[in-house]
Tab-separated table of C-alpha atoms in Angstrom:
chain	number	residue	atom	x	y	z
A	19	UNK	CA	0.000	0.000	0.000
A	20	UNK	CA	1.289	3.466	-0.898
A	21	UNK	CA	1.979	5.803	2.000
A	22	UNK	CA	-0.386	8.789	1.746
A	23	UNK	CA	-0.368	10.191	5.306
A	24	UNK	CA	1.583	13.240	4.147
A	25	UNK	CA	-1.072	14.298	1.600
A	26	UNK	CA	-3.133	17.321	2.626
A	27	UNK	CA	-5.218	17.845	-0.519
A	28	UNK	CA	-6.336	14.439	-1.783
A	29	UNK	CA	-9.733	13.564	-0.329
A	30	UNK	CA	-10.120	17.007	1.249
A	31	UNK	CA	-12.022	20.126	0.266
A	32	UNK	CA	-9.309	22.523	-0.843
A	33	UNK	CA	-9.620	26.081	-2.112
A	34	UNK	CA	-7.914	27.007	-5.353
A	35	UNK	CA	-4.484	28.456	-4.543
A	36	UNK	CA	-4.293	32.236	-5.017
A	37	UNK	CA	-1.187	31.919	-7.215
A	38	UNK	CA	1.160	29.291	-8.640
A	39	UNK	CA	3.696	30.291	-5.992
A	40	UNK	CA	1.161	29.515	-3.236
A	41	UNK	CA	0.200	26.155	-4.752
A	42	UNK	CA	1.658	23.030	-3.149
A	43	UNK	CA	2.674	20.140	-5.381
A	44	UNK	CA	2.425	16.985	-3.306
A	45	UNK	CA	4.074	13.679	-4.139
A	46	UNK	CA	3.621	10.014	-3.410
A	47	UNK	CA	6.434	7.434	-3.249
A	48	UNK	CA	7.237	5.487	-6.390
A	49	UNK	CA	9.311	2.351	-6.831
A	50	UNK	CA	10.837	2.350	-10.289
A	51	UNK	CA	11.809	-1.277	-10.568
A	52	UNK	CA	13.974	-2.926	-13.197
A	53	UNK	CA	14.103	-2.155	-16.895
A	54	UNK	CA	13.491	1.055	-18.794
A	55	UNK	CA	11.821	3.842	-16.841
A	56	UNK	CA	8.116	4.536	-17.208
A	57	UNK	CA	6.994	7.782	-18.800
A	58	UNK	CA	4.082	9.466	-17.025
A	59	UNK	CA	1.956	11.937	-18.987
A	60	UNK	CA	-0.352	14.661	-17.749
A	61	UNK	CA	-2.435	16.536	-20.304
A	62	UNK	CA	-4.195	19.801	-19.541
A	63	UNK	CA	-6.168	20.776	-22.676
A	64	UNK	CA	-7.918	23.743	-21.021
A	65	UNK	CA	-5.041	25.582	-19.344
A	66	UNK	CA	-5.651	29.286	-18.691
A	67	UNK	CA	-3.459	32.161	-17.589
A	68	UNK	CA	-3.507	35.931	-18.063
A	69	UNK	CA	-1.518	38.148	-20.398
A	70	UNK	CA	0.778	40.183	-18.131
A	71	UNK	CA	0.278	43.299	-20.264
A	72	UNK	CA	-3.436	43.333	-21.138
A	73	UNK	CA	-4.872	41.083	-18.425
A	74	UNK	CA	-6.765	39.195	-21.125
A	75	UNK	CA	-7.013	35.395	-20.791
A	76	UNK	CA	-4.601	33.153	-22.642
A	77	UNK	CA	-5.409	29.503	-23.347
A	78	UNK	CA	-3.135	26.540	-23.934
A	79	UNK	CA	-3.004	22.781	-24.248
A	80	UNK	CA	-0.209	21.669	-21.885
A	81	UNK	CA	1.425	18.217	-22.081
A	82	UNK	CA	3.844	17.113	-19.338
A	83	UNK	CA	5.876	13.927	-19.778
A	84	UNK	CA	8.256	12.790	-17.061
A	85	UNK	CA	10.197	9.712	-16.017
A	86	UNK	CA	9.714	9.407	-12.246
A	87	UNK	CA	12.516	8.206	-10.030
A	88	UNK	CA	11.366	7.924	-6.391
A	89	UNK	CA	8.286	10.190	-6.382
A	90	UNK	CA	5.146	10.783	-8.426
A	91	UNK	CA	3.330	14.100	-8.480
A	92	UNK	CA	-0.082	13.650	-6.860
A	93	UNK	CA	-2.649	14.514	-9.542
A	94	UNK	CA	-5.106	16.556	-7.452
A	95	UNK	CA	-2.304	18.817	-6.268
A	96	UNK	CA	-1.174	19.183	-9.899
A	97	UNK	CA	-4.720	20.136	-10.937
A	98	UNK	CA	-4.885	22.767	-8.197
A	99	UNK	CA	-1.461	24.082	-9.245
A	100	UNK	CA	-2.535	24.301	-12.886
A	101	UNK	CA	-5.806	26.092	-12.104
A	102	UNK	CA	-3.923	28.613	-9.939
A	103	UNK	CA	-2.586	30.152	-13.171
A	104	UNK	CA	-6.063	31.469	-14.047
A	105	UNK	CA	-5.341	34.716	-12.195
A	106	UNK	CA	-1.593	34.722	-12.883
A	107	UNK	CA	-0.144	37.157	-15.389
A	108	UNK	CA	2.885	35.820	-17.256
A	109	UNK	CA	4.051	35.295	-20.802
A	110	UNK	CA	3.486	31.905	-22.442
A	111	UNK	CA	7.140	30.929	-22.194
A	112	UNK	CA	7.313	31.779	-18.489
A	113	UNK	CA	4.158	29.815	-17.620
A	114	UNK	CA	5.260	26.730	-19.538
A	115	UNK	CA	8.774	26.581	-18.091
A	116	UNK	CA	7.533	27.456	-14.577
A	117	UNK	CA	5.253	24.406	-14.625
A	118	UNK	CA	8.118	22.145	-15.702
A	119	UNK	CA	10.470	23.521	-13.059
A	120	UNK	CA	7.912	23.102	-10.262
A	121	UNK	CA	7.266	19.445	-11.196
A	122	UNK	CA	11.036	18.863	-11.190
A	123	UNK	CA	11.409	20.576	-7.813
A	124	UNK	CA	8.664	18.413	-6.307
A	125	UNK	CA	9.492	15.011	-7.832
A	126	UNK	CA	13.165	15.111	-8.864
A	127	UNK	CA	12.454	12.935	-11.905
A	128	UNK	CA	14.974	11.191	-14.121
A	129	UNK	CA	13.742	13.344	-17.010
A	130	UNK	CA	10.956	15.805	-17.872
A	131	UNK	CA	9.559	17.344	-21.043
A	132	UNK	CA	6.788	19.932	-21.214
A	133	UNK	CA	4.985	21.253	-24.275
A	134	UNK	CA	2.739	24.302	-24.201
A	135	UNK	CA	0.544	24.729	-27.275
A	136	UNK	CA	-0.828	28.257	-26.874
A	137	UNK	CA	-3.864	29.347	-28.841
A	138	UNK	CA	-3.498	32.419	-31.060
A	139	UNK	CA	-3.871	35.958	-29.800
A	140	UNK	CA	-3.148	38.632	-32.320
A	141	UNK	CA	-3.091	35.971	-35.029
A	142	UNK	CA	0.025	34.114	-33.849
A	143	UNK	CA	-0.001	30.822	-31.936
A	144	UNK	CA	3.009	30.269	-29.682
A	145	UNK	CA	4.267	26.758	-28.924
A	146	UNK	CA	6.765	26.384	-26.081
A	147	UNK	CA	8.879	23.253	-25.554
A	148	UNK	CA	11.297	22.584	-22.681
A	149	UNK	CA	13.017	19.492	-21.357
A	150	UNK	CA	15.763	18.545	-18.947
A	151	UNK	CA	17.968	16.675	-21.432
A	152	UNK	CA	17.863	13.519	-23.499
A	153	UNK	CA	15.073	11.061	-22.639
A	154	UNK	CA	16.174	8.014	-20.629
A	155	UNK	CA	17.544	5.185	-22.715
A	156	UNK	CA	14.959	2.525	-23.502
A	157	UNK	CA	11.962	4.618	-22.426
A	158	UNK	CA	8.998	4.687	-24.788
A	159	UNK	CA	8.203	8.300	-25.517
A	160	UNK	CA	5.105	8.866	-27.651
A	161	UNK	CA	4.438	12.012	-29.637
A	162	UNK	CA	2.626	14.668	-27.597
A	163	UNK	CA	-0.485	14.082	-29.721
A	164	UNK	CA	-1.177	17.767	-30.269
A	165	UNK	CA	-1.280	18.846	-33.898
A	166	UNK	CA	0.314	22.164	-34.888
A	167	UNK	CA	-2.185	25.004	-35.132
A	168	UNK	CA	-3.636	25.237	-38.641
A	169	UNK	CA	-6.529	27.614	-38.167
A	170	UNK	CA	-10.029	26.624	-39.137
A	171	UNK	CA	-9.297	25.127	-42.524
């Protein structure tokens, strides 16, 4: 049985954090085992943040892939962290990389890749990609599954 006594959010009524900085990413222990590492994927197709200049909402499809070592990010805490960006003003690049860095800080994975597919504002979509290095040898790493933006046609 996985040890969950340290979790404060799972199974509890929790308010949305006021900011990404205030959000707590919780983890649960993970035993990697033999063979190639597993790749864990989180997909957030309705991510929202605010433009730091205009205050208008920005929308993205975020895909996080990571190879856990000794800890997994607990998914409810990740959801609360992601939703905390709804009132956070930052550029697309900053939001995307901040998410990746926070998951790394919490879980200390073998490897992480994050892709932010930002919907157009002003006619230009922005896609942001960041990773910690080469994927682990032998790990199966599927495509992110998000097609490049092609407009309506």
